[in-house]
Amino acid sequence: MATLVLLQDGQAVPCPLTVEETVLGRHPECQIQLNSNMVSRKHARVLKDGDQFVLEDLGSGNGTFLNGKKIEGPTTLAHDDRIKLGPILLRFESAAAKSVDTSSATGRMAAPPISQGESDFDGGATLGIDFASPEEDAATIMGKAAQVSGFGRLDVRPEAKLKAVLEISRSLAGSTDLDGLLPKILDTLFNVFPHADRGCILFKQDGGDKMIPKAMKHRRAGEDETVKLSRTILKTVVEQKAGVLSADAASDARFEASESISNLTIRSMMCVPMLSLGGEVMGIVNIDTQNPFNQFKEEDLDLLVAVAGQAALSYESAKLLVTAMEKQKQDREMNIAMNVQRALLPETLPSPPNWEFFASYDSAQAVGGDYYDCMFLPDGKRICFAFGDVAGKGVPASLVMSRINSVVTNTMAFVDDVGEAGMRINNQMCAKAVEGRFVTFVLGIIEPTSGEMTVVNAGHMPVMIRKADGTIEEFGSEAIGVPLGVMEDYPYDVVSRTISPGETCVIYTDGVSEAMNHNSDLYGVERLAEVVRTTPAGSAEDLGKVILADVRKHADGRPQNDDITIMVFRRMA
């Protein structure tokens, strides 16, 4: 089916020609309605004559143009003809040609069969860029500029190069709009090369090697001609990282053998790579001229190489600036997240008579997955402590940590039996568990007057207790169950013990026991136990600070690789 492709606002909208007469204009009754005051109410029409289609102007005020020439009477359309009605551009695609070259849904002509390496270039009909078929690809390479550096040979027109480099640096300085940067590059190139008629930039797609058209510019406003690029030249530029100067007459759609030599248009083109700091091709710049008196020369090519080199550096600088700005934004957001997470931890700990509580939390990153809480139960007499370590660290672990904080707070507001509370907390964590994000957890209740402590342990290290005589006991090691979020309805064992006057309890995460120095030696549970045993009897806070200082002494300046959290509480003698 023959189609008129409407090229407007950077999009290609196909309009199938399904009826004998297709009227184009501003009137709502037109088969193809065009929204522009410069288009007449009924501007032109396309008549179907067998397998052919004829374009006819309907007495419009601004005329109808075909391939840049105003038509005076009915004119037969050929495949890929360009139609201009006021500022509106259209392209005609014949059914016969589309049956050979399958068209895409957007009206872009699919490329004919190509050789190895040519698939790295993608069409850009929406920008007015096409690739010449092998039959049309008649470009002749007139010269090359070897890439001795990103700026070409410095001994060729150094004053012109310096002026051009300064101009493009000034034009692009401080820009963070990466999409808007490439059109600015073309604007600057048209100032450097005043006889250039058309220009385009192709850029590598993120994460791939395919070249995608990103920017297009015509010297004359409203120009509707499509830039047809040579795959051979593009392949040469990309593979050899060298600029190419070429001339091409055969691919000009307006050239016919019957035309006189005065009407023959020879297109002079320059195509150069945009090289990254690492010397890799990140894009290409192509400009051409159809002025027979100002064809490009090799010194123009070398000048374009220098300008493209500076343009590539400016683009990379802008990309780095955008990345830095995004990083700053992320840092600000992470600081906010850190403050939110800190707010989830208790500001003060209970202080019943003859008891001391201390806790410390130090995340390896801005946010972490360790958790602790300590609070009076609703009866106002007993104390509940909760201590956990989410598998992993960073933002994912911190989200799980915020969830367990909410689950523990809500559960302990209504449940005062530690065994039942442990099962309920586990079931809620299982209900919306994230794969691989289990939590090792200790939950305990203390009756301060009698000193009785009941505990459930969900896969965490046992509570370390220093007795009054200085010996160390690992309490509850025989009743360690599975971590939270692993198995629903798991029946945790409850263990009880009376904390005698003068005894101290220490709970810690593996960020303490697995802290490493520069030789990757672990701090270890044995060293922790020795510190707890040998530290002179004092307050819970004093012991906690001694432990943290010894861990940092062992690390000897090596950054911590996991969150470090401890809780220390003692019953005073």
Short mmCIF file of N, CA, C and O in Angstrom, two decimals, residues 117-224:
data_model
loop_
_atom_site.label_atom_id
_atom_site.label_comp_id
_atom_site.label_asym_id
_atom_site.label_seq_id
_atom_site.Cartn_x
_atom_site.Cartn_y
_atom_site.Cartn_z
N GLY A 117 29.25 -5.50 9.28
CA GLY A 117 29.69 -4.24 9.86
C GLY A 117 28.75 -3.09 9.57
O GLY A 117 28.72 -2.11 10.29
N GLU A 118 27.94 -3.19 8.46
CA GLU A 118 27.08 -2.08 8.12
C GLU A 118 25.86 -1.99 9.02
O GLU A 118 25.20 -0.97 9.10
N SER A 119 25.53 -3.10 9.72
CA SER A 119 24.38 -3.08 10.61
C SER A 119 24.61 -2.22 11.84
O SER A 119 23.72 -2.05 12.65
N ASP A 120 25.84 -1.69 11.98
CA ASP A 120 26.13 -0.82 13.12
C ASP A 120 25.53 0.56 12.94
O ASP A 120 25.66 1.40 13.82
N PHE A 121 24.89 0.82 11.80
CA PHE A 121 24.28 2.13 11.55
C PHE A 121 22.78 1.95 11.42
O PHE A 121 22.30 1.05 10.73
N ASP A 122 22.03 2.84 12.09
CA ASP A 122 20.58 2.75 12.08
C ASP A 122 20.02 3.95 11.34
O ASP A 122 20.58 5.04 11.39
N GLY A 123 18.89 3.74 10.66
CA GLY A 123 18.28 4.83 9.92
C GLY A 123 17.71 5.90 10.82
O GLY A 123 17.47 5.69 11.98
N GLY A 124 17.47 7.09 10.26
CA GLY A 124 16.92 8.18 11.06
C GLY A 124 15.97 9.02 10.27
O GLY A 124 16.17 10.22 10.10
N ALA A 125 14.92 8.39 9.74
CA ALA A 125 13.99 9.11 8.88
C ALA A 125 13.34 10.28 9.59
O ALA A 125 13.04 11.30 8.98
N THR A 126 13.14 10.15 10.91
CA THR A 126 12.49 11.24 11.63
C THR A 126 13.36 12.47 11.68
O THR A 126 12.89 13.57 11.92
N LEU A 127 14.67 12.32 11.47
CA LEU A 127 15.57 13.47 11.42
C LEU A 127 15.92 13.85 10.00
O LEU A 127 16.73 14.73 9.77
N GLY A 128 15.35 13.16 9.01
CA GLY A 128 15.69 13.44 7.63
C GLY A 128 17.03 12.88 7.23
O GLY A 128 17.76 13.48 6.46
N ILE A 129 17.39 11.72 7.78
CA ILE A 129 18.66 11.07 7.48
C ILE A 129 18.38 9.67 6.98
O ILE A 129 17.66 8.91 7.61
N ASP A 130 18.93 9.32 5.82
CA ASP A 130 18.83 7.97 5.28
C ASP A 130 20.23 7.48 4.93
O ASP A 130 21.18 8.27 4.83
N PHE A 131 20.34 6.17 4.72
CA PHE A 131 21.61 5.58 4.30
C PHE A 131 21.48 5.11 2.87
O PHE A 131 20.48 4.50 2.48
N ALA A 132 22.50 5.42 2.09
CA ALA A 132 22.48 5.05 0.68
C ALA A 132 22.54 3.53 0.54
O ALA A 132 23.25 2.85 1.27
N SER A 133 21.76 3.01 -0.40
CA SER A 133 21.81 1.58 -0.69
C SER A 133 23.11 1.29 -1.44
O SER A 133 23.77 2.19 -1.95
N PRO A 134 23.51 0.01 -1.54
CA PRO A 134 24.74 -0.31 -2.27
C PRO A 134 24.72 0.21 -3.70
O PRO A 134 25.76 0.61 -4.23
N GLU A 135 23.51 0.21 -4.34
CA GLU A 135 23.46 0.71 -5.72
C GLU A 135 23.66 2.22 -5.78
O GLU A 135 24.17 2.76 -6.76
N GLU A 136 23.22 2.92 -4.70
CA GLU A 136 23.30 4.39 -4.69
C GLU A 136 24.62 4.88 -4.13
O GLU A 136 24.99 6.03 -4.31
N ASP A 137 25.32 4.01 -3.43
CA ASP A 137 26.51 4.43 -2.69
C ASP A 137 27.67 4.66 -3.66
O ASP A 137 28.55 3.81 -3.82
N ALA A 138 27.64 5.83 -4.31
CA ALA A 138 28.65 6.13 -5.32
C ALA A 138 29.64 7.17 -4.84
O ALA A 138 30.29 7.84 -5.63
N ALA A 139 29.76 7.37 -3.53
CA ALA A 139 30.68 8.37 -3.00
C ALA A 139 32.12 8.01 -3.31
O ALA A 139 32.51 6.85 -3.25
N THR A 140 32.88 9.02 -3.66
CA THR A 140 34.30 8.83 -3.96
C THR A 140 35.14 9.50 -2.89
O THR A 140 34.99 10.69 -2.65
N ILE A 141 36.01 8.73 -2.24
CA ILE A 141 36.86 9.29 -1.19
C ILE A 141 37.98 10.09 -1.84
O ILE A 141 38.77 9.57 -2.63
N MET A 142 38.03 11.39 -1.52
CA MET A 142 39.01 12.29 -2.11
C MET A 142 40.24 12.47 -1.24
O MET A 142 41.28 12.92 -1.70
N GLY A 143 40.11 12.19 0.06
CA GLY A 143 41.24 12.37 0.96
C GLY A 143 40.90 11.90 2.35
O GLY A 143 39.73 11.72 2.69
N LYS A 144 41.93 11.71 3.19
CA LYS A 144 41.74 11.27 4.57
C LYS A 144 42.62 12.12 5.47
O LYS A 144 43.63 12.67 5.05
N ALA A 145 42.19 12.21 6.74
CA ALA A 145 42.98 12.90 7.77
C ALA A 145 43.31 11.86 8.83
O ALA A 145 42.44 11.43 9.57
N ALA A 146 44.54 11.43 8.87
CA ALA A 146 44.96 10.42 9.84
C ALA A 146 44.79 10.95 11.25
O ALA A 146 45.07 12.11 11.54
N GLN A 147 44.35 10.08 12.14
CA GLN A 147 44.10 10.50 13.52
C GLN A 147 45.36 10.34 14.36
O GLN A 147 45.54 9.37 15.08
N VAL A 148 46.29 11.31 14.23
CA VAL A 148 47.47 11.28 15.09
C VAL A 148 47.10 11.71 16.50
O VAL A 148 47.80 11.43 17.46
N SER A 149 45.98 12.41 16.65
CA SER A 149 45.45 12.78 17.97
C SER A 149 44.00 13.18 17.76
O SER A 149 43.49 13.16 16.65
N GLY A 150 43.36 13.56 18.82
CA GLY A 150 41.97 13.98 18.71
C GLY A 150 41.80 15.30 17.99
O GLY A 150 40.68 15.68 17.69
N PHE A 151 42.91 16.00 17.71
CA PHE A 151 42.81 17.32 17.07
C PHE A 151 43.53 17.36 15.73
O PHE A 151 43.79 18.43 15.19
N GLY A 152 43.87 16.18 15.18
CA GLY A 152 44.53 16.17 13.89
C GLY A 152 45.95 16.71 13.95
O GLY A 152 46.58 16.79 15.00
N ARG A 153 46.47 17.10 12.78
CA ARG A 153 47.84 17.62 12.71
C ARG A 153 47.87 19.08 13.15
O ARG A 153 47.16 19.92 12.60
N LEU A 154 48.68 19.36 14.13
CA LEU A 154 48.70 20.71 14.71
C LEU A 154 49.36 21.73 13.80
O LEU A 154 49.22 22.93 14.00
N ASP A 155 50.11 21.27 12.78
CA ASP A 155 50.81 22.21 11.90
C ASP A 155 49.94 22.70 10.75
O ASP A 155 50.37 23.51 9.95
N VAL A 156 48.69 22.22 10.65
CA VAL A 156 47.79 22.63 9.58
C VAL A 156 46.83 23.70 10.11
O VAL A 156 46.05 23.44 11.01
N ARG A 157 46.95 24.90 9.60
CA ARG A 157 46.08 26.03 9.96
C ARG A 157 45.93 26.15 11.47
O ARG A 157 44.81 26.10 12.00
N PRO A 158 47.01 26.31 12.20
CA PRO A 158 46.90 26.33 13.67
C PRO A 158 46.05 27.49 14.17
O PRO A 158 45.32 27.34 15.15
N GLU A 159 46.12 28.65 13.51
CA GLU A 159 45.34 29.79 14.00
C GLU A 159 43.84 29.55 13.79
O GLU A 159 43.02 29.89 14.64
N ALA A 160 43.47 28.91 12.67
CA ALA A 160 42.05 28.60 12.43
C ALA A 160 41.55 27.56 13.41
O ALA A 160 40.42 27.64 13.91
N LYS A 161 42.42 26.58 13.69
CA LYS A 161 42.03 25.54 14.65
C LYS A 161 41.81 26.13 16.04
O LYS A 161 40.84 25.81 16.73
N LEU A 162 42.74 26.99 16.45
CA LEU A 162 42.62 27.60 17.78
C LEU A 162 41.33 28.40 17.88
O LEU A 162 40.60 28.32 18.87
N LYS A 163 41.03 29.18 16.84
CA LYS A 163 39.82 29.99 16.84
C LYS A 163 38.57 29.10 16.91
O LYS A 163 37.64 29.37 17.67
N ALA A 164 38.57 28.02 16.11
CA ALA A 164 37.41 27.13 16.09
C ALA A 164 37.24 26.40 17.41
O ALA A 164 36.12 26.25 17.92
N VAL A 165 38.36 25.95 17.98
CA VAL A 165 38.30 25.23 19.26
C VAL A 165 37.79 26.15 20.36
O VAL A 165 36.97 25.77 21.20
N LEU A 166 38.27 27.41 20.36
CA LEU A 166 37.80 28.37 21.36
C LEU A 166 36.32 28.67 21.18
O LEU A 166 35.58 28.79 22.16
N GLU A 167 35.89 28.77 19.93
CA GLU A 167 34.48 29.08 19.68
C GLU A 167 33.57 27.96 20.15
O GLU A 167 32.56 28.21 20.79
N ILE A 168 33.96 26.72 19.85
CA ILE A 168 33.09 25.61 20.26
C ILE A 168 33.16 25.39 21.76
O ILE A 168 32.18 25.01 22.40
N SER A 169 34.31 25.68 22.38
CA SER A 169 34.42 25.57 23.84
C SER A 169 33.52 26.60 24.51
O SER A 169 32.84 26.30 25.51
N ARG A 170 33.50 27.82 23.97
CA ARG A 170 32.67 28.87 24.53
C ARG A 170 31.18 28.55 24.33
O ARG A 170 30.36 28.80 25.22
N SER A 171 30.83 27.97 23.20
CA SER A 171 29.43 27.67 22.92
C SER A 171 28.89 26.57 23.82
O SER A 171 27.71 26.58 24.18
N LEU A 172 29.76 25.64 24.17
CA LEU A 172 29.29 24.46 24.91
C LEU A 172 29.61 24.52 26.39
O LEU A 172 29.23 23.62 27.14
N ALA A 173 30.30 25.57 26.84
CA ALA A 173 30.74 25.63 28.24
C ALA A 173 29.56 25.61 29.19
O ALA A 173 28.57 26.33 29.01
N GLY A 174 29.67 24.77 30.21
CA GLY A 174 28.68 24.73 31.28
C GLY A 174 27.37 24.07 30.93
O GLY A 174 26.46 24.05 31.75
N SER A 175 27.24 23.52 29.72
CA SER A 175 25.99 22.91 29.33
C SER A 175 25.84 21.53 29.97
O SER A 175 26.78 20.75 30.02
N THR A 176 24.65 21.25 30.50
CA THR A 176 24.37 19.93 31.09
C THR A 176 23.24 19.21 30.35
O THR A 176 22.86 18.12 30.74
N ASP A 177 22.72 19.85 29.29
CA ASP A 177 21.67 19.22 28.49
C ASP A 177 22.34 18.42 27.38
O ASP A 177 22.70 18.96 26.34
N LEU A 178 22.51 17.11 27.61
CA LEU A 178 23.25 16.29 26.65
C LEU A 178 22.53 16.22 25.31
O LEU A 178 23.18 16.22 24.26
N ASP A 179 21.19 16.15 25.32
CA ASP A 179 20.45 16.10 24.06
C ASP A 179 20.53 17.43 23.31
O ASP A 179 20.53 17.45 22.08
N GLY A 180 20.59 18.54 24.05
CA GLY A 180 20.68 19.84 23.41
C GLY A 180 22.09 20.24 23.02
O GLY A 180 22.30 21.23 22.31
N LEU A 181 23.08 19.45 23.47
CA LEU A 181 24.47 19.77 23.20
C LEU A 181 24.83 19.50 21.75
O LEU A 181 25.57 20.28 21.12
N LEU A 182 24.33 18.41 21.19
CA LEU A 182 24.70 18.04 19.82
C LEU A 182 24.19 19.06 18.78
O LEU A 182 24.96 19.41 17.87
N PRO A 183 22.94 19.55 18.88
CA PRO A 183 22.55 20.63 17.95
C PRO A 183 23.41 21.88 18.08
O PRO A 183 23.69 22.56 17.09
N LYS A 184 23.88 22.19 19.31
CA LYS A 184 24.78 23.34 19.48
C LYS A 184 26.09 23.12 18.75
O LYS A 184 26.68 24.06 18.21
N ILE A 185 26.55 21.87 18.74
CA ILE A 185 27.79 21.56 18.02
C ILE A 185 27.60 21.85 16.53
O ILE A 185 28.48 22.45 15.89
N LEU A 186 26.45 21.46 15.97
CA LEU A 186 26.19 21.73 14.55
C LEU A 186 26.09 23.22 14.29
O LEU A 186 26.59 23.71 13.26
N ASP A 187 25.45 23.97 15.18
CA ASP A 187 25.36 25.42 15.01
C ASP A 187 26.76 26.04 14.93
O ASP A 187 27.02 26.92 14.09
N THR A 188 27.66 25.59 15.80
CA THR A 188 29.02 26.12 15.81
C THR A 188 29.76 25.73 14.54
O THR A 188 30.51 26.53 13.96
N LEU A 189 29.55 24.49 14.07
CA LEU A 189 30.22 24.04 12.84
C LEU A 189 29.78 24.88 11.64
O LEU A 189 30.58 25.17 10.75
N PHE A 190 28.52 25.28 11.62
CA PHE A 190 28.04 26.10 10.49
C PHE A 190 28.66 27.50 10.54
O PHE A 190 28.76 28.17 9.51
N ASN A 191 29.06 27.96 11.74
CA ASN A 191 29.79 29.23 11.82
C ASN A 191 31.23 29.06 11.35
O ASN A 191 31.79 29.95 10.70
N VAL A 192 31.83 27.90 11.69
CA VAL A 192 33.22 27.64 11.29
C VAL A 192 33.31 27.39 9.79
O VAL A 192 34.26 27.82 9.13
N PHE A 193 32.29 26.70 9.22
CA PHE A 193 32.28 26.40 7.78
C PHE A 193 31.06 27.09 7.16
O PHE A 193 29.98 26.50 7.05
N PRO A 194 31.20 28.35 6.76
CA PRO A 194 30.05 29.13 6.29
C PRO A 194 29.43 28.60 5.00
O PRO A 194 28.30 28.97 4.67
N HIS A 195 30.16 27.76 4.24
CA HIS A 195 29.58 27.24 3.00
C HIS A 195 28.97 25.86 3.18
O HIS A 195 28.57 25.22 2.20
N ALA A 196 28.89 25.36 4.41
CA ALA A 196 28.24 24.08 4.66
C ALA A 196 26.73 24.22 4.49
O ALA A 196 26.14 25.21 4.91
N ASP A 197 26.11 23.25 3.82
CA ASP A 197 24.67 23.28 3.60
C ASP A 197 23.90 22.42 4.59
O ASP A 197 22.82 22.79 5.04
N ARG A 198 24.43 21.25 4.90
CA ARG A 198 23.74 20.33 5.80
C ARG A 198 24.75 19.66 6.71
O ARG A 198 25.92 19.51 6.36
N GLY A 199 24.28 19.29 7.87
CA GLY A 199 25.14 18.59 8.81
C GLY A 199 24.34 17.65 9.69
O GLY A 199 23.14 17.87 9.92
N CYS A 200 24.98 16.61 10.14
CA CYS A 200 24.31 15.68 11.05
C CYS A 200 25.34 15.04 11.96
O CYS A 200 26.54 15.00 11.65
N ILE A 201 24.87 14.55 13.10
CA ILE A 201 25.72 13.86 14.07
C ILE A 201 25.07 12.53 14.40
O ILE A 201 23.87 12.47 14.69
N LEU A 202 25.85 11.46 14.31
CA LEU A 202 25.42 10.15 14.74
C LEU A 202 26.18 9.80 16.01
O LEU A 202 27.38 10.10 16.11
N PHE A 203 25.50 9.17 16.95
CA PHE A 203 26.13 8.86 18.23
C PHE A 203 25.91 7.40 18.57
O PHE A 203 24.89 6.81 18.20
N LYS A 204 26.86 6.83 19.28
CA LYS A 204 26.71 5.44 19.69
C LYS A 204 25.62 5.32 20.73
O LYS A 204 25.54 6.11 21.66
N GLN A 205 24.79 4.30 20.55
CA GLN A 205 23.73 4.02 21.50
C GLN A 205 24.35 3.55 22.81
O GLN A 205 25.33 2.81 22.82
N ASP A 206 23.78 4.00 23.94
CA ASP A 206 24.29 3.59 25.24
C ASP A 206 24.26 2.08 25.37
O ASP A 206 23.24 1.44 25.12
N GLY A 207 25.39 1.51 25.78
CA GLY A 207 25.47 0.07 26.00
C GLY A 207 25.60 -0.73 24.73
O GLY A 207 25.48 -1.96 24.74
N GLY A 208 25.84 -0.10 23.58
CA GLY A 208 25.98 -0.84 22.32
C GLY A 208 26.92 -0.13 21.37
O GLY A 208 27.52 0.89 21.69
N ASP A 209 27.03 -0.69 20.16
CA ASP A 209 27.94 -0.14 19.16
C ASP A 209 27.20 0.47 17.98
O ASP A 209 27.82 0.98 17.06
N LYS A 210 25.87 0.42 17.98
CA LYS A 210 25.10 0.93 16.84
C LYS A 210 25.08 2.46 16.86
O LYS A 210 24.88 3.08 17.89
N MET A 211 25.32 3.05 15.68
CA MET A 211 25.28 4.50 15.52
C MET A 211 23.85 4.97 15.25
O MET A 211 23.21 4.47 14.33
N ILE A 212 23.38 5.90 16.05
CA ILE A 212 22.01 6.41 15.93
C ILE A 212 22.06 7.90 15.60
O ILE A 212 22.78 8.65 16.25
N PRO A 213 21.30 8.35 14.57
CA PRO A 213 21.24 9.80 14.29
C PRO A 213 20.66 10.56 15.46
O PRO A 213 19.61 10.21 15.99
N LYS A 214 21.37 11.61 15.91
CA LYS A 214 20.96 12.37 17.08
C LYS A 214 20.67 13.83 16.78
O LYS A 214 19.92 14.47 17.51
N ALA A 215 21.28 14.39 15.73
CA ALA A 215 21.07 15.81 15.44
C ALA A 215 21.20 16.04 13.93
O ALA A 215 21.97 15.36 13.25
N MET A 216 20.43 17.02 13.42
CA MET A 216 20.41 17.32 11.99
C MET A 216 20.20 18.82 11.82
O MET A 216 19.46 19.44 12.58
N LYS A 217 20.89 19.43 10.85
CA LYS A 217 20.74 20.89 10.62
C LYS A 217 20.86 21.19 9.13
O LYS A 217 21.72 20.63 8.44
N HIS A 218 19.99 22.08 8.65
CA HIS A 218 20.04 22.61 7.29
C HIS A 218 20.42 24.09 7.35
O HIS A 218 20.01 24.79 8.28
N ARG A 219 21.18 24.52 6.38
CA ARG A 219 21.56 25.93 6.33
C ARG A 219 20.33 26.80 6.11
O ARG A 219 20.17 27.85 6.73
N ARG A 220 19.42 26.36 5.23
CA ARG A 220 18.24 27.15 4.90
C ARG A 220 17.05 26.61 5.67
O ARG A 220 16.75 25.40 5.63
N ALA A 221 16.36 27.50 6.39
CA ALA A 221 15.19 27.10 7.19
C ALA A 221 14.12 26.52 6.28
O ALA A 221 13.86 27.03 5.19
N GLY A 222 13.49 25.44 6.71
CA GLY A 222 12.43 24.82 5.94
C GLY A 222 12.92 23.86 4.89
O GLY A 222 12.13 23.29 4.14
N GLU A 223 14.23 23.67 4.78
CA GLU A 223 14.79 22.73 3.81
C GLU A 223 14.26 21.34 4.11
O GLU A 223 14.24 20.88 5.24
N ASP A 224 13.77 20.65 3.08
CA ASP A 224 13.14 19.35 3.31
C ASP A 224 13.93 18.19 2.70
O ASP A 224 13.46 17.06 2.69
#
